[in-house]
Short mmCIF file of C-alpha atoms in Angstrom, two decimals:
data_model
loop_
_atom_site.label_atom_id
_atom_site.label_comp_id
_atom_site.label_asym_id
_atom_site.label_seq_id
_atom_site.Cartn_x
_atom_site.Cartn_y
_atom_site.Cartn_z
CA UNK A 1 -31.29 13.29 1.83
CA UNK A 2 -28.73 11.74 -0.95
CA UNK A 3 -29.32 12.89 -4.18
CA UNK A 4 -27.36 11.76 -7.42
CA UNK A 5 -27.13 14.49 -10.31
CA UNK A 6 -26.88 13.45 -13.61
CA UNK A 7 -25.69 16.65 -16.29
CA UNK A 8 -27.47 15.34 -18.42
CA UNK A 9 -31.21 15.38 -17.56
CA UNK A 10 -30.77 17.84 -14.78
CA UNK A 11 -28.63 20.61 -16.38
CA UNK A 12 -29.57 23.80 -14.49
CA UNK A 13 -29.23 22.09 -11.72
CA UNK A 14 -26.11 20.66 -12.08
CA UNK A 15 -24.64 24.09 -13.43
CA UNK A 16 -26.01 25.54 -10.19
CA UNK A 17 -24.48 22.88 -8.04
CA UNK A 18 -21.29 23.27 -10.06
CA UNK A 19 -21.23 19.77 -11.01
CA UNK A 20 -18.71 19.17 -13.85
CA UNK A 21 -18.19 15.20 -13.88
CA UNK A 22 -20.80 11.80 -13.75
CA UNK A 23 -21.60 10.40 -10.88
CA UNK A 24 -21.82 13.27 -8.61
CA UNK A 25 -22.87 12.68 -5.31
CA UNK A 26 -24.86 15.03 -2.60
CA UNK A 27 -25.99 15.00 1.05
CA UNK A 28 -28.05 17.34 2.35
CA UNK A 29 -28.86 17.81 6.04
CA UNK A 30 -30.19 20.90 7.74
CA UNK A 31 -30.46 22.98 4.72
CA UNK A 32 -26.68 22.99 3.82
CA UNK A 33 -25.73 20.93 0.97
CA UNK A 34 -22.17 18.24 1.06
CA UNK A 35 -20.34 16.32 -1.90
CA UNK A 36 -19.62 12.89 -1.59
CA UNK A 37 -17.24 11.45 -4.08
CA UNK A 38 -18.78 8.18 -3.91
CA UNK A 39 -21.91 5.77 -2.74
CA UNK A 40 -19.63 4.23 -0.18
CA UNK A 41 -20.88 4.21 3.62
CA UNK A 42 -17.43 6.24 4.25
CA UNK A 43 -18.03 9.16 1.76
CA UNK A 44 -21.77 9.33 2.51
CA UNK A 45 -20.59 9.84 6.14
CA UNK A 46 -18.10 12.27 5.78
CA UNK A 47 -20.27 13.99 3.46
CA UNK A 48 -23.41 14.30 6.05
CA UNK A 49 -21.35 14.98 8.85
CA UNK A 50 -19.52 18.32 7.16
CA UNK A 51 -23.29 18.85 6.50
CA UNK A 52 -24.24 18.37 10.23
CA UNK A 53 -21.21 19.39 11.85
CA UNK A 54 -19.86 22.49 9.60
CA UNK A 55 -16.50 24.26 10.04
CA UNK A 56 -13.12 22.78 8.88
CA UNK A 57 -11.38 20.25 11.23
CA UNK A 58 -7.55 20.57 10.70
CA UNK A 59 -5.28 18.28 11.42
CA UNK A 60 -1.56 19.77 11.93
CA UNK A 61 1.15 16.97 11.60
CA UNK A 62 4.73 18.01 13.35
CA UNK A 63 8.12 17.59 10.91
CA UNK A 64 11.46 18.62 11.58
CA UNK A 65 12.56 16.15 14.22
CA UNK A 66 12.33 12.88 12.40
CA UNK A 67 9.10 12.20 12.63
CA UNK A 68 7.13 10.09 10.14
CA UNK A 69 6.36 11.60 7.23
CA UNK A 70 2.57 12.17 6.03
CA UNK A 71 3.92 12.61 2.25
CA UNK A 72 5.77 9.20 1.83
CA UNK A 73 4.63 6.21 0.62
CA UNK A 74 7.32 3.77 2.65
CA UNK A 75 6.21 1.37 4.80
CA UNK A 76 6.85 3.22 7.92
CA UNK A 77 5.30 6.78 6.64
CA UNK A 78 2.14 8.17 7.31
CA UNK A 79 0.65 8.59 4.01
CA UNK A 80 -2.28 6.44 4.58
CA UNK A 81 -2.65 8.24 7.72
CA UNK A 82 -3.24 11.41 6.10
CA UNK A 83 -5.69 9.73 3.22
CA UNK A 84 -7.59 8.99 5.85
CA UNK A 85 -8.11 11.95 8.10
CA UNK A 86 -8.69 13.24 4.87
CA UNK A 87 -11.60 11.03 4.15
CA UNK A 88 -13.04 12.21 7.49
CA UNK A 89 -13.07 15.24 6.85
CA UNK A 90 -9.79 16.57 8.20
CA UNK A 91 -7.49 19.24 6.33
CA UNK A 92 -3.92 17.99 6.73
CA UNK A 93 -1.56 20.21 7.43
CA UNK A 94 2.36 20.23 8.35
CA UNK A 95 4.40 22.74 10.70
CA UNK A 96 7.45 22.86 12.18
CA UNK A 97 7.91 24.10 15.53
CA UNK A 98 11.64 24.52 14.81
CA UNK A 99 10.83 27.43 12.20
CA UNK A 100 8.50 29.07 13.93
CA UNK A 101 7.60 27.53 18.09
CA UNK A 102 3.86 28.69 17.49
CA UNK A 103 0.79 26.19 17.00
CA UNK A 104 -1.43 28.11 14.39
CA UNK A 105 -4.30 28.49 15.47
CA UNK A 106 -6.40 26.64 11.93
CA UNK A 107 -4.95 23.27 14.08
CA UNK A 108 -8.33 21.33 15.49
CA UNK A 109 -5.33 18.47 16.45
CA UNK A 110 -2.02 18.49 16.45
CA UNK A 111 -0.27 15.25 15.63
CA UNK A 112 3.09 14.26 17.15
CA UNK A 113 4.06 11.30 15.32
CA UNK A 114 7.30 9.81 16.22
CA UNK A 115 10.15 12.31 17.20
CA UNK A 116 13.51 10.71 16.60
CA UNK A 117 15.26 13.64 17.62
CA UNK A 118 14.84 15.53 20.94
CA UNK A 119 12.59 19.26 20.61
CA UNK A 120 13.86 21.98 21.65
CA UNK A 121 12.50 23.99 24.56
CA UNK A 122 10.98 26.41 23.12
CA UNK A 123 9.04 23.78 20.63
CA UNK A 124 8.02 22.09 23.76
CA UNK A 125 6.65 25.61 25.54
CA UNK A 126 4.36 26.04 22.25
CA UNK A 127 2.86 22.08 22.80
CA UNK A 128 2.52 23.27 26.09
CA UNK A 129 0.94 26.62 25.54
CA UNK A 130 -1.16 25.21 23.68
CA UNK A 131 -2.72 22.36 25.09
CA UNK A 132 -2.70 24.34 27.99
CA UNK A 133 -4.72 27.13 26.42
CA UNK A 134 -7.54 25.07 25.16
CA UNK A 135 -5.88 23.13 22.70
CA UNK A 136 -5.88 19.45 21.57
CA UNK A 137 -3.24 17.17 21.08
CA UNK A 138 -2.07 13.46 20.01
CA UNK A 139 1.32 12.64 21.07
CA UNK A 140 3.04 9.44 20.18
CA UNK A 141 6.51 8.91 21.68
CA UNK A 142 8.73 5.43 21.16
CA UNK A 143 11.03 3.77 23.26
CA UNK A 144 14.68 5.76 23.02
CA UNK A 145 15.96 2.70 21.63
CA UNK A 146 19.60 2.24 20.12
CA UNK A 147 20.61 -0.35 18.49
CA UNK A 148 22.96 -0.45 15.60
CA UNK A 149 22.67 2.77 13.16
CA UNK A 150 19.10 2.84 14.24
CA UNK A 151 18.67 5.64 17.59
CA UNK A 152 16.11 7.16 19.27
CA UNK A 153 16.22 10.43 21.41
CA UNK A 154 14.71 10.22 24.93
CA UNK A 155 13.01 13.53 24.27
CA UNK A 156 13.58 14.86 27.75
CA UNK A 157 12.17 18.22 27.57
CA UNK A 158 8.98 16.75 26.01
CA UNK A 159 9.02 13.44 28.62
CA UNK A 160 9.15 15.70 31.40
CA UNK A 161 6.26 18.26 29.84
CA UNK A 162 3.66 15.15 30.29
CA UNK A 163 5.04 14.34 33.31
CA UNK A 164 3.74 17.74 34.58
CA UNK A 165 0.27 16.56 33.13
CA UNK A 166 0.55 13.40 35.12
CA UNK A 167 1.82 11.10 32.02
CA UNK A 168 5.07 9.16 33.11
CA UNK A 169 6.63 7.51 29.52
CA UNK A 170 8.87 4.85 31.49
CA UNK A 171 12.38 3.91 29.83
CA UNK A 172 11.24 0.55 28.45
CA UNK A 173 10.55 -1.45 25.91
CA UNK A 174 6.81 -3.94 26.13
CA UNK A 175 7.41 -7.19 24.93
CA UNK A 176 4.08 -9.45 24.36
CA UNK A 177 5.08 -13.36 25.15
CA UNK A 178 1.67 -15.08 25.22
CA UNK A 179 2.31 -15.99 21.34
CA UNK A 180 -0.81 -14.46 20.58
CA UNK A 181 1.07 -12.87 17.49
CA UNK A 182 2.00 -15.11 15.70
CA UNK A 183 -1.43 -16.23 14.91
CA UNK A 184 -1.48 -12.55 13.29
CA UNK A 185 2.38 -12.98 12.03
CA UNK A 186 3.63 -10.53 14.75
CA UNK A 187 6.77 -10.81 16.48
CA UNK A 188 7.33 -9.86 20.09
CA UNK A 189 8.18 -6.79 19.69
CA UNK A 190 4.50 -5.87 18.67
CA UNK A 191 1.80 -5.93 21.62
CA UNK A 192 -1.09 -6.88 21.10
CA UNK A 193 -4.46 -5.29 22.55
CA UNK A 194 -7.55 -6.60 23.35
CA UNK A 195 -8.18 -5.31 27.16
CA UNK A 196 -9.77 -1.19 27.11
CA UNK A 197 -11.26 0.73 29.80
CA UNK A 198 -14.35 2.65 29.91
CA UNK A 199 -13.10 5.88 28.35
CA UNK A 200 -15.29 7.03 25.28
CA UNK A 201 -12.62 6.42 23.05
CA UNK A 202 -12.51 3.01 23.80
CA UNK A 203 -16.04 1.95 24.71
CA UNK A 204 -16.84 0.48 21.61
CA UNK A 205 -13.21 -1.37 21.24
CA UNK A 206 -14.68 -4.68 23.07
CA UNK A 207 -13.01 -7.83 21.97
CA UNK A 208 -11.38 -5.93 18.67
CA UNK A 209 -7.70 -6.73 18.58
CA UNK A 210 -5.15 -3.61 17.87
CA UNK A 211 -1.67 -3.97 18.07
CA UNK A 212 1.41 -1.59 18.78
CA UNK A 213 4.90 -1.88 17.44
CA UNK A 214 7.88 -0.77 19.20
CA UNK A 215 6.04 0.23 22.22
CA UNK A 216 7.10 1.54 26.03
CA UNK A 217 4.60 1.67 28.88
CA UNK A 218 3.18 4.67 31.09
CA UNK A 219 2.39 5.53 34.41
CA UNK A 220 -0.93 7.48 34.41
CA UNK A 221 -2.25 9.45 37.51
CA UNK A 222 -4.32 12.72 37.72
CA UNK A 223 -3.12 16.42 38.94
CA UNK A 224 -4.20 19.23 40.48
CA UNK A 225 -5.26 20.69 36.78
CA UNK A 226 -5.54 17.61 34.83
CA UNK A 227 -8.00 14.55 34.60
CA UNK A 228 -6.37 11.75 33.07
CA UNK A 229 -7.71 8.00 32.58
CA UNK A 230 -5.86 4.60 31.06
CA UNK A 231 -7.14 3.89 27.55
CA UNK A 232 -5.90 0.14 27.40
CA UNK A 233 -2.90 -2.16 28.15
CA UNK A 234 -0.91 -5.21 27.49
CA UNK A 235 -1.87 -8.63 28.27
CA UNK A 236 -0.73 -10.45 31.31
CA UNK A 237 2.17 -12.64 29.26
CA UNK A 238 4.05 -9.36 28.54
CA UNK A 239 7.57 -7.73 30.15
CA UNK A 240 9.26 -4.80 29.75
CA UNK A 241 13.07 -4.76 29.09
CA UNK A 242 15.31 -2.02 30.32
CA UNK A 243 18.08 -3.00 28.33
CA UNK A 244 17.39 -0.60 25.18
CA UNK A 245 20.99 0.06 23.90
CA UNK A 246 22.07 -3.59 23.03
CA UNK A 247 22.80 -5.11 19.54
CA UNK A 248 20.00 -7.04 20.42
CA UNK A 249 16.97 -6.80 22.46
CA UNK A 250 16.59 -9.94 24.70
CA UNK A 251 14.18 -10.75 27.17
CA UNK A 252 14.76 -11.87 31.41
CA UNK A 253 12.37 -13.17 32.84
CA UNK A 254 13.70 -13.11 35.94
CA UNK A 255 14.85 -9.34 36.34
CA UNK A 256 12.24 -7.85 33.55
CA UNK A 257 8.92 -6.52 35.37
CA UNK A 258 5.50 -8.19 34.35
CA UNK A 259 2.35 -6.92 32.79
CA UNK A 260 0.17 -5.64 32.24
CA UNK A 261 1.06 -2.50 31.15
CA UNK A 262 -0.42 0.31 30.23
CA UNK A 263 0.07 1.86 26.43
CA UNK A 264 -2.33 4.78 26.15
CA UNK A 265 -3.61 7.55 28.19
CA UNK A 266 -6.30 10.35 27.96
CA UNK A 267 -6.53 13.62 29.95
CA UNK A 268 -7.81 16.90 29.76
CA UNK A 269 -6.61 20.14 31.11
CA UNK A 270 -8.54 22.38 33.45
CA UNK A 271 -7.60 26.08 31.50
CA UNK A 272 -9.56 28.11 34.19
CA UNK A 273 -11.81 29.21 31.75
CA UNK A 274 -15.43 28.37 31.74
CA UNK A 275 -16.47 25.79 28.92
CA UNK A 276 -12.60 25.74 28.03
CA UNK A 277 -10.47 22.70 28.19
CA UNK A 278 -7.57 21.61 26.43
CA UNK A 279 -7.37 17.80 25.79
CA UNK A 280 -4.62 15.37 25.00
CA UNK A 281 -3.92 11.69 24.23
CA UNK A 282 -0.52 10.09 24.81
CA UNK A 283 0.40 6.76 23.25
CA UNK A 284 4.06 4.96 23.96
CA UNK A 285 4.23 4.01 19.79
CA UNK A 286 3.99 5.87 16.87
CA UNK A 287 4.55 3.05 14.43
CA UNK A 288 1.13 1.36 15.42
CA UNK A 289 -0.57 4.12 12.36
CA UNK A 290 2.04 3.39 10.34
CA UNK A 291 1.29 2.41 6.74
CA UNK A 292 2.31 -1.17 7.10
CA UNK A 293 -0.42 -2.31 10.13
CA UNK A 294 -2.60 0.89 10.10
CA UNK A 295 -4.88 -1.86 8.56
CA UNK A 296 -4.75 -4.09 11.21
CA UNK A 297 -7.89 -5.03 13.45
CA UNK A 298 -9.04 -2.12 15.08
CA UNK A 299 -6.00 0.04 14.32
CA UNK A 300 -7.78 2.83 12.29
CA UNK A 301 -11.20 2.74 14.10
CA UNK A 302 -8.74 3.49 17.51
CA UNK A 303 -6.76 6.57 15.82
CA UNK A 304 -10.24 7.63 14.13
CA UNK A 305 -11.77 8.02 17.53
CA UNK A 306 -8.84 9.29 19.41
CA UNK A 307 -9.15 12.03 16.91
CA UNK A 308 -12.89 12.43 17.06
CA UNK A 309 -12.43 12.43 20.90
CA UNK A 310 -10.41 15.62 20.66
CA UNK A 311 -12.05 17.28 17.97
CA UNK A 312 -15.34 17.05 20.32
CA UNK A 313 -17.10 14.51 18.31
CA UNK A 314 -17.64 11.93 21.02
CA UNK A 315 -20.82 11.12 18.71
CA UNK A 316 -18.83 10.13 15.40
CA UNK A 317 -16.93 7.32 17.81
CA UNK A 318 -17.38 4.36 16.48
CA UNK A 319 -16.29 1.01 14.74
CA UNK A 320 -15.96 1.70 11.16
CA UNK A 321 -16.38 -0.50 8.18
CA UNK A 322 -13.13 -2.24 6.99
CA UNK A 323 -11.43 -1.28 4.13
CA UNK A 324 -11.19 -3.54 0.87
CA UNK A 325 -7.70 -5.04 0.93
CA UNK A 326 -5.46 -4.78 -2.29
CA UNK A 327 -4.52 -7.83 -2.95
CA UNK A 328 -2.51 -8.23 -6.11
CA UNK A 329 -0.94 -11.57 -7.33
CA UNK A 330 2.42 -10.82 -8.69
CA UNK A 331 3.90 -13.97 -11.20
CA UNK A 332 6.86 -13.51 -13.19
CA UNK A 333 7.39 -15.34 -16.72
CA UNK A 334 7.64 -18.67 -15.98
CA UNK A 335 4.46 -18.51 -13.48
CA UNK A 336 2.11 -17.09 -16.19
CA UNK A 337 3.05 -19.72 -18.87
CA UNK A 338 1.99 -22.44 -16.41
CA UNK A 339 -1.05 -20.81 -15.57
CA UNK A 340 -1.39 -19.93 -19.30
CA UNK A 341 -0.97 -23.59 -20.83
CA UNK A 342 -3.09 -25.26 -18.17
CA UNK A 343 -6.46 -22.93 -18.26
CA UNK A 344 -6.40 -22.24 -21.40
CA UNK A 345 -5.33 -25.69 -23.24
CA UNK A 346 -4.47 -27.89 -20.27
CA UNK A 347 -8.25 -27.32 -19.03
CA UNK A 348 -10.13 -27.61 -22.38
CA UNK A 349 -8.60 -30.85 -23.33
CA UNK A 350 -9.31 -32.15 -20.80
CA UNK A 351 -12.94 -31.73 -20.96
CA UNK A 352 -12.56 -33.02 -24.49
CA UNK A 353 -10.72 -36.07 -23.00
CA UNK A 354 -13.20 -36.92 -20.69
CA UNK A 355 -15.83 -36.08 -23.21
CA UNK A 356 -14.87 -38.76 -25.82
CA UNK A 357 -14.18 -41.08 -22.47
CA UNK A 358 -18.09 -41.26 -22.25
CA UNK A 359 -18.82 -41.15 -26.11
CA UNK A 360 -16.14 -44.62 -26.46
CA UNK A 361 -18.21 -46.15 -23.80
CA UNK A 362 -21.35 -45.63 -24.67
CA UNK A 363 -20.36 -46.60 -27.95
#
């Protein structure tokens, strides 16, 4: 049930719902009671799921080695990111693994987003640990790209860690040629996505577009304690370049190796223990849940059910409704004077003009 309190003709049971402001929202579902913030499908959601699922879902974001940052507001942070795990009712959370090479064990997920710099060993023994303890985890790695003042690490230590889970990150760079892009103003340097596989995560991604900046390719096969599956990969007009410490990335047709290519995996890891697995999903971008085209397409229904996918929440995958865009028209001076003089006098007189036009003939 939804129910809407108003203070003011319902006071006792407002004060006993401890609701202090208008417009107070609640869901209940199996006798346990949820605030929604708002009549939105999204808060009404999140609201009856905490009511149906219970328990807090944390997310735990990595810092300390470059990666994107959950409190910015730049275009490459992951600020909107964190608004909306929060609106699905994740805690946020960040750690560093430098301080302290222990996953806490609050984390539901923990978020890799983007190392710049390589981790050290024993940061990589506590991903390990725990993943392979029961644990779940979303790792996204770029390209180790240099070019100019701009550099990333190859993260060996970490690289070779998935390896062992039967995730190869090739030394590449995926370059999308069919021009597809440009209908969405993307470059080449940003694959786009519109073939998945069967996995649960992407079952419901049919003919939705996504698209992944800055991205290297994988090599995906199972091991003796790991299951893991392709989520989805590049269309058949794409290469990947080798050639990653240039001034400038160019593209050879004639030496660079042709797509498809895969950009995503999912596996799980066989702990030994009855009911007990950890999970893990391993994308070649971070950037592609960036602030600037976590927007795009199917970009945040994707993460969404990634994350519901290792939280255990195969139900909650689905495509979500999009988010009003904030669109703002920007004019300086001499814009707004234009507009000014011809709506508000420009306009009128007109009518007036053409109003007298018809009186003088019919005159």
């Amino acid at each position: 049930t939804v129910e809407y309190v108003d203070p003011d003709r319902k006071p006792q049971v407002a004060k006993s719902a401890g609701v202090r402001t208008y417009g107070t929202i609640f869901v209940e579902a199996s006798g346990k009671k949820e605030e929604a913030k708002s009549l939105t499908e999204e808060e009404v959601t999140g609201a009856l799921i905490r009511a149906l699922k219970g328990g807090q879902r944390t997310a735990c974001l990595v810092t300390g080695s470059g990666e994107h940052s959950p409190e910015d507001t730049e275009r490459t942070s992951y600020s909107n990111l964190k608004d909306l795990l929060e609106r699905s009712n994740y805690k946020t959370q960040t750690i560093s693994l430098l301080e302290k090479p222990e996953v806490p064990k609050e984390c539901t997920v923990l978020i890799v987003g983007g190392p710049r710099y390589d981790y050290v060993e024993p940061a990589v023994k506590a991903i390990q640990s725990y993943v392979e303890s029961g644990g779940r985890a979303l790792l996204m790695l770029d390209p180790p790209l240099k070019l100019g003042k701009e550099e990333v690490s190859d993260n060996a230590l970490l690289v070779k860690a998935l390896e062992s889970w039967g995730v190869t990150l090739e030394r590449n760079l995926v370059l999308d040629t069919s021009g597809i892009g440009q209908l969405f103003g993307l470059g080449p340097e940003v694959p786009l996505v519109t073939s998945y596989e069967s996995h649960p995560i992407v079952r419901e991604m049919r003919s939705i577009a996504t698209a992944f900046p800055v991205a290297r390719s994988l090599e995906v096969k199972s091991t003796d304690k790991t299951s893991v599956e392709k989520l989805f990969s590049t269309t058949a007009n794409s290469y990947a370049t080798t050639t990653l410490n240039s001034s400038s990335i160019r593209l050879n047709p004639a030496t660079d190796k042709k797509g498809p290519f895969t950009l995503a995996a999912a596996g799980t890891y066989n702990t030994g223990q009855q009911g007990v697995q950890g999970r893990f999903v391993v994308v070649g971008s971070s950037d592609w849940v960036a602030n600037y085209i976590l927007g795009f397409n199917g970009n945040r229904d994707l993460f969404m059910n990634m994350m519901n996918w290792l939280s255990s929440d195969e139900d909650l995958i689905s495509i979500r409704p999009k988010e009003p865009e904030d669109r703002r028209l920007n004019m300086n001076r001499r814009q707004m004077l234009v507009v000014f003089y011809t709506s508000v006098i420009g306009l009128p007189l007109l009518v007036v003009a053409a109003g007298l036009g018809v009186w003088w003939r019919r005159r």
